[in-house]
Structure formats: structure tokens, C-alpha cells
PDB file of C-alpha atoms in Angstrom:
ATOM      1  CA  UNK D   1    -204.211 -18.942 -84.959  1.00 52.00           C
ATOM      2  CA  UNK D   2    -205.446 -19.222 -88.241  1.00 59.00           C
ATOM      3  CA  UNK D   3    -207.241 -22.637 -89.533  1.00 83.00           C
ATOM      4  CA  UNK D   4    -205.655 -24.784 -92.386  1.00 90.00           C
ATOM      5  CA  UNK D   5    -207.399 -27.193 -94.408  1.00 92.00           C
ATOM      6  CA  UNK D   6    -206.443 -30.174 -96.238  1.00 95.00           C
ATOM      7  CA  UNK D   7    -207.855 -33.594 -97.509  1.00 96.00           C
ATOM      8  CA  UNK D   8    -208.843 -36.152 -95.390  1.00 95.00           C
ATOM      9  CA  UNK D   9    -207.234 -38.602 -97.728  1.00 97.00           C
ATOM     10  CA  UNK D  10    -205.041 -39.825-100.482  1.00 97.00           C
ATOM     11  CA  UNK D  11    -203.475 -42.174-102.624  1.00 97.00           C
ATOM     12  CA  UNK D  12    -199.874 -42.435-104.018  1.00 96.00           C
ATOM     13  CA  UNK D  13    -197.844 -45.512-105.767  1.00 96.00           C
ATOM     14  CA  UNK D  14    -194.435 -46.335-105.046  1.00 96.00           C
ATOM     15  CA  UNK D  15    -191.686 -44.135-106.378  1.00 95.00           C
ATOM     16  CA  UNK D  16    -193.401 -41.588-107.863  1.00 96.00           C
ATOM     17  CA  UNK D  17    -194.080 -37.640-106.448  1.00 96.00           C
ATOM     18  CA  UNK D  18    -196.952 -36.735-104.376  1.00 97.00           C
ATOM     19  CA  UNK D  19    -198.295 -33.385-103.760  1.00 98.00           C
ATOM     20  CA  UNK D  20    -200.168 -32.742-100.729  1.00 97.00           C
ATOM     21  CA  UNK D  21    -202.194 -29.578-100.447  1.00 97.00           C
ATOM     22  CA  UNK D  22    -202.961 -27.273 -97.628  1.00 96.00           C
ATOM     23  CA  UNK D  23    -205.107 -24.152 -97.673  1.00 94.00           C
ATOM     24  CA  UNK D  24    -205.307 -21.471 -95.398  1.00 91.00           C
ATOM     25  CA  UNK D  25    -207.142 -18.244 -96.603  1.00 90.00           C
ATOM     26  CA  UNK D  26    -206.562 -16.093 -93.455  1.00 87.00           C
ATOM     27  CA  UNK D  27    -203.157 -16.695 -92.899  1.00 87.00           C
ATOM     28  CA  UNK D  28    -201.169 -13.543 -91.180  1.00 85.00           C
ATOM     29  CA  UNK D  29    -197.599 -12.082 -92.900  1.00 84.00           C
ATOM     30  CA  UNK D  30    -196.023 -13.533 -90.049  1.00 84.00           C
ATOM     31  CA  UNK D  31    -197.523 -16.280 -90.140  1.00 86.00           C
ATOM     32  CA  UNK D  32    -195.110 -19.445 -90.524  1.00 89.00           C
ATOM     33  CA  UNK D  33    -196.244 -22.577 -92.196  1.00 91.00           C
ATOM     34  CA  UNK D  34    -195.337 -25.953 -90.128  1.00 92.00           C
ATOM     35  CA  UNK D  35    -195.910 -30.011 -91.737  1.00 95.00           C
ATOM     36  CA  UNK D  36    -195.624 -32.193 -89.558  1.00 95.00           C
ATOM     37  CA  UNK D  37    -196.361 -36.259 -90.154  1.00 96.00           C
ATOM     38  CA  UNK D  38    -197.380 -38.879 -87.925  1.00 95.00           C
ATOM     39  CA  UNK D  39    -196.568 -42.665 -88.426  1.00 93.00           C
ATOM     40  CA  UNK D  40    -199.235 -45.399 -86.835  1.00 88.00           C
ATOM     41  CA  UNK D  41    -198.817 -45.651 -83.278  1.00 86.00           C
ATOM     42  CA  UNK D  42    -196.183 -43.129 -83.226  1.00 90.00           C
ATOM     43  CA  UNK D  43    -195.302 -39.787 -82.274  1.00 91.00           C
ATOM     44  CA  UNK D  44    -195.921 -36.818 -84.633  1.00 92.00           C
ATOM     45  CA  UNK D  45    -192.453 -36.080 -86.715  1.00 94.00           C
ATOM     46  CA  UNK D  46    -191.182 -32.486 -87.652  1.00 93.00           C
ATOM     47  CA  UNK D  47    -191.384 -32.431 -91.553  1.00 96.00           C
ATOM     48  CA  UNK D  48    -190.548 -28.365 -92.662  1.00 95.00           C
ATOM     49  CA  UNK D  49    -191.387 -25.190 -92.645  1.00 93.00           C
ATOM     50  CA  UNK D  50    -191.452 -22.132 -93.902  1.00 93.00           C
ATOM     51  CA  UNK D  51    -192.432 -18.160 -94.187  1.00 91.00           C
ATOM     52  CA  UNK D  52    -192.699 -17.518 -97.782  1.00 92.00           C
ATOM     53  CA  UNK D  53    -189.734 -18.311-100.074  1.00 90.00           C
ATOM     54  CA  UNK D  54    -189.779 -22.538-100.993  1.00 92.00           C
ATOM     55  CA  UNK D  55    -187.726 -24.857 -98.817  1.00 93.00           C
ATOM     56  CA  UNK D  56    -186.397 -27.633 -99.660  1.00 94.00           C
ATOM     57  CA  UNK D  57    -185.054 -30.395 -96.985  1.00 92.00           C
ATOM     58  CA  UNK D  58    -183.816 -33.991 -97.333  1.00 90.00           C
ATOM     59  CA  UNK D  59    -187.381 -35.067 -96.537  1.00 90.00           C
ATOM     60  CA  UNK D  60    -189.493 -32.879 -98.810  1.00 95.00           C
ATOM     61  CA  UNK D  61    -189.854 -29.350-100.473  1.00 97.00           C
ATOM     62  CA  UNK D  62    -192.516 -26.838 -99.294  1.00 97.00           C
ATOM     63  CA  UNK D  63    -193.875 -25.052-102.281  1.00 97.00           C
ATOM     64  CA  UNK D  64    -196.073 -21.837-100.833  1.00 96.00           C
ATOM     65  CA  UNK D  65    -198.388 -19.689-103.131  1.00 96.00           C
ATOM     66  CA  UNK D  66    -197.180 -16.217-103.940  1.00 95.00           C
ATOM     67  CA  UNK D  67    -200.303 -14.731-102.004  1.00 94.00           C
ATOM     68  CA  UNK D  68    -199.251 -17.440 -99.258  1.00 94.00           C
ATOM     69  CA  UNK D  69    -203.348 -18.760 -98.537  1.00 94.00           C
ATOM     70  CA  UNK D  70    -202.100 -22.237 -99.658  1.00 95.00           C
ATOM     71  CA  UNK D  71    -198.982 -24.501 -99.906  1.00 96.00           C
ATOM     72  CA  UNK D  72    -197.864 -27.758-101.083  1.00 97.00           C
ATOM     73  CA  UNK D  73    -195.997 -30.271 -99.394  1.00 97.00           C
ATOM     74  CA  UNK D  74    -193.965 -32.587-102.222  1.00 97.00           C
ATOM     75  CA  UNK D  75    -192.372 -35.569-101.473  1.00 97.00           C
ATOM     76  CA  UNK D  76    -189.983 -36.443-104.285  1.00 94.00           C
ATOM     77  CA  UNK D  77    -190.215 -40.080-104.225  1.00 95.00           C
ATOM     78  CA  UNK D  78    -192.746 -41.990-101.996  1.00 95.00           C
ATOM     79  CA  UNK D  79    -191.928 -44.832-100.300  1.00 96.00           C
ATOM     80  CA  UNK D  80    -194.153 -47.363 -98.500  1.00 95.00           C
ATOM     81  CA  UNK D  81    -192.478 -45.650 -95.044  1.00 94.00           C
ATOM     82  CA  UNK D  82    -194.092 -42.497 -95.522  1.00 96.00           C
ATOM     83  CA  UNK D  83    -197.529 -43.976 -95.646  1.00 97.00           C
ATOM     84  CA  UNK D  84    -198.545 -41.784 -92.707  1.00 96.00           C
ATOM     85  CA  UNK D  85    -200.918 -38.516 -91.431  1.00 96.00           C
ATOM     86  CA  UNK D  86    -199.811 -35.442 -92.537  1.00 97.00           C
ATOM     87  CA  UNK D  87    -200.419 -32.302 -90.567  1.00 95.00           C
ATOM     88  CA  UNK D  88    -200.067 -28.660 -92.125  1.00 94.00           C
ATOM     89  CA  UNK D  89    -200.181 -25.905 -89.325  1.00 89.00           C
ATOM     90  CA  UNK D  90    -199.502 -22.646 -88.859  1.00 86.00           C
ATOM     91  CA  UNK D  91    -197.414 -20.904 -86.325  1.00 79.00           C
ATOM     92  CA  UNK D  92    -197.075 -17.182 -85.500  1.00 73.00           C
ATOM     93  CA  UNK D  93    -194.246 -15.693 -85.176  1.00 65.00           C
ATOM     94  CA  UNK D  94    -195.196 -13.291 -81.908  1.00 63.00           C
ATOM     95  CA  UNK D  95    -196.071 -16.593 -79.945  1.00 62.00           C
ATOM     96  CA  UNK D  96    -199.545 -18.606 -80.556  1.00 58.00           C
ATOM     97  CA  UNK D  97    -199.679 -19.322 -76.883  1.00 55.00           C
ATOM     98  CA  UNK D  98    -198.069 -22.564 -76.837  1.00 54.00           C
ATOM     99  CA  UNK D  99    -201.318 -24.135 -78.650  1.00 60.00           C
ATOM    100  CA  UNK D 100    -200.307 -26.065 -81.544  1.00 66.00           C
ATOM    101  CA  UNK D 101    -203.071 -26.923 -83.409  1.00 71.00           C
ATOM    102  CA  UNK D 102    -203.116 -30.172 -85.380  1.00 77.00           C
ATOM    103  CA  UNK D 103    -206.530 -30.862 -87.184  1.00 77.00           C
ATOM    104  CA  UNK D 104    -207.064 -34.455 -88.541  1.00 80.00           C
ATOM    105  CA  UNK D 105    -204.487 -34.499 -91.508  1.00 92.00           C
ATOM    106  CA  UNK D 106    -204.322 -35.854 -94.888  1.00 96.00           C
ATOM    107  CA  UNK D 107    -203.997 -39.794 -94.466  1.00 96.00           C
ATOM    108  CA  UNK D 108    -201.612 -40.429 -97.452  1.00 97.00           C
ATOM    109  CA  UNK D 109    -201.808 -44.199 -98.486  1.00 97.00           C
ATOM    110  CA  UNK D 110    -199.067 -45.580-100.464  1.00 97.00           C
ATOM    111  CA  UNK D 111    -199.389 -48.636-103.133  1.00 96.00           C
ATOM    112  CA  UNK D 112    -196.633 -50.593-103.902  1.00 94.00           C
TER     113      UNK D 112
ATOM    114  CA  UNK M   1    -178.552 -38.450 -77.726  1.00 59.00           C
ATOM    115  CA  UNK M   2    -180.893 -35.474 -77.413  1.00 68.00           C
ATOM    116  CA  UNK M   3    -184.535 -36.435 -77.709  1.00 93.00           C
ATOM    117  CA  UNK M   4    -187.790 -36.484 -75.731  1.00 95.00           C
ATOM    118  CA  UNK M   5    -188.820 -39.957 -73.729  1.00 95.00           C
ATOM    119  CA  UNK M   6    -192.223 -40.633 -72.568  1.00 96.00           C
ATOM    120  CA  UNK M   7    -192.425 -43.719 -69.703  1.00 91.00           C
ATOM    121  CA  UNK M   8    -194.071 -46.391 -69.815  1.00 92.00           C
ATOM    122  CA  UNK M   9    -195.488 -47.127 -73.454  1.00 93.00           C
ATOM    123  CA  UNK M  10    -198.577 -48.907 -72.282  1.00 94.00           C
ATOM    124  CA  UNK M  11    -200.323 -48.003 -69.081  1.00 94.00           C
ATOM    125  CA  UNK M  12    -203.028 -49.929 -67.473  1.00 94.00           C
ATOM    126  CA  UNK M  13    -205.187 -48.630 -64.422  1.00 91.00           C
ATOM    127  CA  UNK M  14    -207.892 -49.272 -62.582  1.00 91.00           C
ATOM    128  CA  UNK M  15    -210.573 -46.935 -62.887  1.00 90.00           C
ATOM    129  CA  UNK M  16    -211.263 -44.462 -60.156  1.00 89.00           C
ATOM    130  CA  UNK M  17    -206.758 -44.482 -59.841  1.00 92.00           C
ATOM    131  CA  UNK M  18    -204.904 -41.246 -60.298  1.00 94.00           C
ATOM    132  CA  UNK M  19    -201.639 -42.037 -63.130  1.00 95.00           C
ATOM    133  CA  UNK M  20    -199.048 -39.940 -63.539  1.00 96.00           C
ATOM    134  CA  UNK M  21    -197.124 -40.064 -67.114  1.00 96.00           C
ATOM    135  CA  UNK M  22    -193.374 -39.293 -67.290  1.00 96.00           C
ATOM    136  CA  UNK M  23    -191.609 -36.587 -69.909  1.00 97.00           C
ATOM    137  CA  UNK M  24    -188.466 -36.194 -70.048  1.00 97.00           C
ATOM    138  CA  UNK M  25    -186.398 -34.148 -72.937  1.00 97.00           C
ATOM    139  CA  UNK M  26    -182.321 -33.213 -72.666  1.00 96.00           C
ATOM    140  CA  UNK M  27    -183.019 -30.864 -75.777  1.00 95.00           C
ATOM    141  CA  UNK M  28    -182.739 -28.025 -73.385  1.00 95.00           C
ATOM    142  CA  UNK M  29    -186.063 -26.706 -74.578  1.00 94.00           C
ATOM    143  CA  UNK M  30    -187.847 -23.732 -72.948  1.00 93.00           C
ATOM    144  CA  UNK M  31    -191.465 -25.509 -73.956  1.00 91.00           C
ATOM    145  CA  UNK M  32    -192.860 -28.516 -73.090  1.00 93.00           C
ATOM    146  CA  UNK M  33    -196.883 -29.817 -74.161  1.00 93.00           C
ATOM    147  CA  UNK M  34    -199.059 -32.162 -73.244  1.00 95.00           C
ATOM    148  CA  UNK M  35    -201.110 -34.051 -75.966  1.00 94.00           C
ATOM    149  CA  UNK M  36    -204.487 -36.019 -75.786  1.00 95.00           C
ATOM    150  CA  UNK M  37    -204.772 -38.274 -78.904  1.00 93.00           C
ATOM    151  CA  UNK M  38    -208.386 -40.547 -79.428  1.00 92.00           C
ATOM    152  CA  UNK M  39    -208.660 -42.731 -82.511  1.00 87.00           C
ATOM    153  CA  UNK M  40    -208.704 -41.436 -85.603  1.00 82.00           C
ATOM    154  CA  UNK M  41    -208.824 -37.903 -84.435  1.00 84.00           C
ATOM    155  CA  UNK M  42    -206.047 -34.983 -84.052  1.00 85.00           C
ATOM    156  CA  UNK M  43    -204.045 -33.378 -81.383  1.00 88.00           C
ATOM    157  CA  UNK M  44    -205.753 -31.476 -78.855  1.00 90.00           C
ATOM    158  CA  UNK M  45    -203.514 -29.905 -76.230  1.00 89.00           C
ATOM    159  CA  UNK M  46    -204.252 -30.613 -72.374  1.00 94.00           C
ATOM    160  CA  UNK M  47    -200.824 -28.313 -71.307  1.00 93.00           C
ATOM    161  CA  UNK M  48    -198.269 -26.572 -71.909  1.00 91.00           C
ATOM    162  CA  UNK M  49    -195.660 -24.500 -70.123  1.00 92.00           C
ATOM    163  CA  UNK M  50    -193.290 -22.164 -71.997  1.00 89.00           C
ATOM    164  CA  UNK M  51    -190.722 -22.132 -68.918  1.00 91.00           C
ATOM    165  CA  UNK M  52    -189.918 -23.454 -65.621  1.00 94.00           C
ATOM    166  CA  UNK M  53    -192.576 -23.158 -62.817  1.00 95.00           C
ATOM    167  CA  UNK M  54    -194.839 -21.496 -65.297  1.00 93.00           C
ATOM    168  CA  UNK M  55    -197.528 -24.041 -66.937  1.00 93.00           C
ATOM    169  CA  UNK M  56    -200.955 -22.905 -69.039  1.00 91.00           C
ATOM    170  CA  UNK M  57    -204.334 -24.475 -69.757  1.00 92.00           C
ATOM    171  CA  UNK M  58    -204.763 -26.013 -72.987  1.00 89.00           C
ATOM    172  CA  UNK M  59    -208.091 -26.828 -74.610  1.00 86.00           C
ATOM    173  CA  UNK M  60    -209.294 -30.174 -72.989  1.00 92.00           C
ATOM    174  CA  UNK M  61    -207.181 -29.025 -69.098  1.00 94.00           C
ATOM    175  CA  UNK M  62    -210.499 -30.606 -66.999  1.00 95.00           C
ATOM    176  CA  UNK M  63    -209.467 -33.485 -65.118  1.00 96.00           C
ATOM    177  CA  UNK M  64    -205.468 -33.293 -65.633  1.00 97.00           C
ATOM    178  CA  UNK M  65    -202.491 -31.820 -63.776  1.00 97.00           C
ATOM    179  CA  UNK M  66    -198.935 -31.042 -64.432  1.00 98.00           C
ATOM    180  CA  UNK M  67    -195.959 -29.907 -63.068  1.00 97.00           C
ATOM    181  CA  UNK M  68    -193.031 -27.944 -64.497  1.00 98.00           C
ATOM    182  CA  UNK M  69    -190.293 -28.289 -61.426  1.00 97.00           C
ATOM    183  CA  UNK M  70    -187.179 -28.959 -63.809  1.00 97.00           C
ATOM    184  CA  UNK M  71    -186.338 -27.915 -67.148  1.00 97.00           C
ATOM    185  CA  UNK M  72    -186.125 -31.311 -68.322  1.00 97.00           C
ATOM    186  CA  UNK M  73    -189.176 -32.780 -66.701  1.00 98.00           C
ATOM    187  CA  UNK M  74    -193.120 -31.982 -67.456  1.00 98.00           C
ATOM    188  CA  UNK M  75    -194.780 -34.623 -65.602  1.00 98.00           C
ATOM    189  CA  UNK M  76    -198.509 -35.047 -66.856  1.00 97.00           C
ATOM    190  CA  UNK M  77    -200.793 -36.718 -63.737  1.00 97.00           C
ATOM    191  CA  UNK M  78    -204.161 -38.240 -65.298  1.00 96.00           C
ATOM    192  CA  UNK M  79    -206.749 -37.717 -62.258  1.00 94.00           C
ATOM    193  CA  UNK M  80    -209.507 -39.569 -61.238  1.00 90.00           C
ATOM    194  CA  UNK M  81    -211.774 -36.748 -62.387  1.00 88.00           C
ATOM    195  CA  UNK M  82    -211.228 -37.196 -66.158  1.00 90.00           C
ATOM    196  CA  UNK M  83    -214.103 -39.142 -67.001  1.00 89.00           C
ATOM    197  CA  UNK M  84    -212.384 -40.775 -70.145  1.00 91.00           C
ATOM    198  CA  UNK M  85    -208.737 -41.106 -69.278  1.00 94.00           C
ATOM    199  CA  UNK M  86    -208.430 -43.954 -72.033  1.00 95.00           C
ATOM    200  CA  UNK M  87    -206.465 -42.147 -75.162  1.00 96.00           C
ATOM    201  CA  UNK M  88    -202.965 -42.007 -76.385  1.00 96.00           C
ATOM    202  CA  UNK M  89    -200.978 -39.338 -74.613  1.00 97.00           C
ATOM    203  CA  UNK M  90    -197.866 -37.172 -76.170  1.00 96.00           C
ATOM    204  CA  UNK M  91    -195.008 -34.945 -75.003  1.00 96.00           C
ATOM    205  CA  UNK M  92    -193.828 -32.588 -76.791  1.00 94.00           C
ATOM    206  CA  UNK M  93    -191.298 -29.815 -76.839  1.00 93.00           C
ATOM    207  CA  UNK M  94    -189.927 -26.958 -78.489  1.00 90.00           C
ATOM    208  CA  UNK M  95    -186.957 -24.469 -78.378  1.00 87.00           C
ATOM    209  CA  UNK M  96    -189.887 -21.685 -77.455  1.00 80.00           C
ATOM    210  CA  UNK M  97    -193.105 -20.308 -78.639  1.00 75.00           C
ATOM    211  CA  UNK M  98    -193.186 -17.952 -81.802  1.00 75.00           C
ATOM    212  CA  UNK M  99    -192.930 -19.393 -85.480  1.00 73.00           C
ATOM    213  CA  UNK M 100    -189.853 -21.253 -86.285  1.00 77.00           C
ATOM    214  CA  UNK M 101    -188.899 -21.599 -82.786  1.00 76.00           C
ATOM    215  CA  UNK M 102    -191.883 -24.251 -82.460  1.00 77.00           C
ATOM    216  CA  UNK M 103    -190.203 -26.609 -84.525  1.00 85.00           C
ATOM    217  CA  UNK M 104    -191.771 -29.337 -81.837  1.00 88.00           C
ATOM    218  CA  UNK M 105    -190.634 -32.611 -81.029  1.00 93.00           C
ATOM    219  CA  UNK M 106    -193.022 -35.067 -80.211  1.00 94.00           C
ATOM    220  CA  UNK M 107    -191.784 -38.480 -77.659  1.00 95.00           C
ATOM    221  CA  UNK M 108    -193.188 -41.672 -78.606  1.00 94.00           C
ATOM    222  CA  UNK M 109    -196.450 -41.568 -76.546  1.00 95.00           C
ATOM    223  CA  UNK M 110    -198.002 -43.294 -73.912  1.00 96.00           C
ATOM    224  CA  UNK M 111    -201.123 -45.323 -74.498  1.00 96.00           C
ATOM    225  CA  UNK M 112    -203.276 -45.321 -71.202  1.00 96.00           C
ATOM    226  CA  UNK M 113    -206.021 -47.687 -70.875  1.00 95.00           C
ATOM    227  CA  UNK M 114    -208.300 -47.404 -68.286  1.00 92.00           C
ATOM    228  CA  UNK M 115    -209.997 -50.619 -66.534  1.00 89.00           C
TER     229      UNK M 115
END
């Protein structure tokens, strides 16, 4: 599969957008882009995903680049719950083999 | 409601002890993984089976078993020839393998401490 690579951190206040970034150069055409996030102590949780058009969920909105090598994950409104690691992966659509491969995240922090 | 349980949350054991970790998921899911989880780090997968009876290798396999029996149930058996069983362990499943279809869900996890 190919390799994605975001921050290892950041920082958000309260109520106000955040963009987190993912890049992945050698992504395939059919290649889909996963986010997943993962609270302390806690399971990984399903965020979106997508191929190449925007999506938009009641969670977040996945904005992808035109030439698809990066994409944003936007979360409207943060909240001190979504202080958590966020995971961007990629999944082909032929089968990856069952390996899901979740690097080390961006840690997003949230002030109050 | 449908979802994916992991049993117990906290696991002690004495070292040298083989510990078997439940999984259970009434999603009706084809695929099932297996998890390893050490502070601070990512993912890396131990299993994973993409149907019933049938069960593959993941990256870190050495020292773990599984079984995939029922549809429902992939059982994850920590032996006594990992030589550092203490991590956080998660099940996970999906509706099958192949982009959108691995929209995975991930059970609580089961934190394993070794003694």
C-alpha cells in the first residue's frame, strides 16, 4: 500500500475549524483515502473516506487535491472531545491484503 | 446493537502463561484483525482473516495464534513465546477487504499486562 504522511502534532482552540493534512505522493487511481481517529485508551473510530470527489459527513469533510497526493481532513467546529490521534490511510480498492496500516497520527490538542 | 466486543478490558498474567483474548462482532463482517498497540506508537497488525477458517500473518505474527471457527468469533491466544506480551490489544472488523469495504470497526481493546 502506499505510505501517507502527516504531522506528528497540533494545536486547535475551542470552536473554531481545524485542518489536518495528509500527504501521500504515490497514491494509486484506485486508491481510497480512509481517517480514522483514536480517543485515549480507546479503540480507533471510523472518521470518512473517500476516492476523489469531497465528502462531507456529520463528523467532518474530506477535502482531496485534484492530483489526489494529499488531502485534508476539516473538522468544522472543534470541541474538547475530539482532542484525539488522527490516522489518514489508504486503502486499495483490489484488496490490500487485510493489512491496514496506521502510522503514528497527528495528535490534535484542543484548548479551551 | 451491532458492534464489536473485546473481553476482558484489563488482563493480568503471569509470565511464562499462555492468554487467550476474546472478539466477538454481530456486524456480520467477512474480516476480522488483530491489533498490537505499545505506547505512543501505531497499529501494527498481528492477524487477520478475510473469511471463515481462513486466517493470514500480519506483520508482528511471532509468538501469537488465532482462530477463525465462527463468523462472529476471532479469538486472539497470546503465547508464552512472545517475549513482550505487555501492549494494548484491538479487534477489528470490516465488511471485506478492498477500499470502501474496509470501513473497519475497531472494539474497545484489551490491555494485557504481563507479570
Amino acid at each position: 500500500d502506499a505510505k501517507t504522511t502527516q504531522p506528528n502534532s497540533m494545536e486547535s482552540n475551542e470552536e473554531e475549524p481545524v485542518h489536518l493534512p495528509c500527504n501521500h505522493s504515490t497514491i494509486s487511481g484506485t486508491d481510497y483515502i480512509h481517517w480514522y481517529r483514536q480517543l485515549p485508551s480507546q479503540g480507533p473510530e471510523y472518521v470518512i473516506h473517500g476516492l476523489t470527489s469531497n465528502v462531507n459527513n456529520r463528523m467532518a469533510s474530506l477535502a482531496i487535491a485534484e492530483d489526489r497526493k494529499s488531502s485534508t481532513l476539516i473538522l468544522h467546529r472543534a470541541t474538547l472531545r475530539d482532542a484525539a490521534v488522527y490516522y489518514c490511510i489508504l486503502r486499495y480498492l483490489g484488496g490490500s491484503q487485510g493489512n491496514l496500516i496506521f502510522g503514528k497520527g497527528t495528535k490534535l490538542s484542543v484548548k479551551p | 446493537d451491532g458492534g464489536i466486543t473485546q473481553s476482558p478490558k484489563y488482563l493480568f498474567r503471569k509470565e511464562g502463561q499462555n492468554v487467550t483474548l476474546s472478539c466477538e462482532q454481530n456486524l456480520n463482517h467477512d474480516a476480522m484483525y488483530w491489533y498490537r498497540q505499545d505506547p505512543g506508537q501505531g497499529l501494527r497488525l498481528i492477524y487477520y482473516s478475510q473469511i471463515v477458517n481462513d486466517f493470514q500473518k500480519g506483520d508482528i505474527a511471532e509468538g501469537y495464534s488465532v482462530s477463525r471457527e465462527k463468523k462472529e468469533s476471532f479469538p486472539l491466544t497470546v503465547t508464552s513465546a512472545q517475549k513482550n506480551p505487555t501492549a494494548f490489544y484491538l479487534c477489528a472488523s470490516s465488511i471485506g477487504t478492498g477500499g470502501p469495504r474496509e470501513k473497519a470497526f475497531f472494539g474497545q481493546g484489551t490491555r494485557l499486562t504481563v507479570v
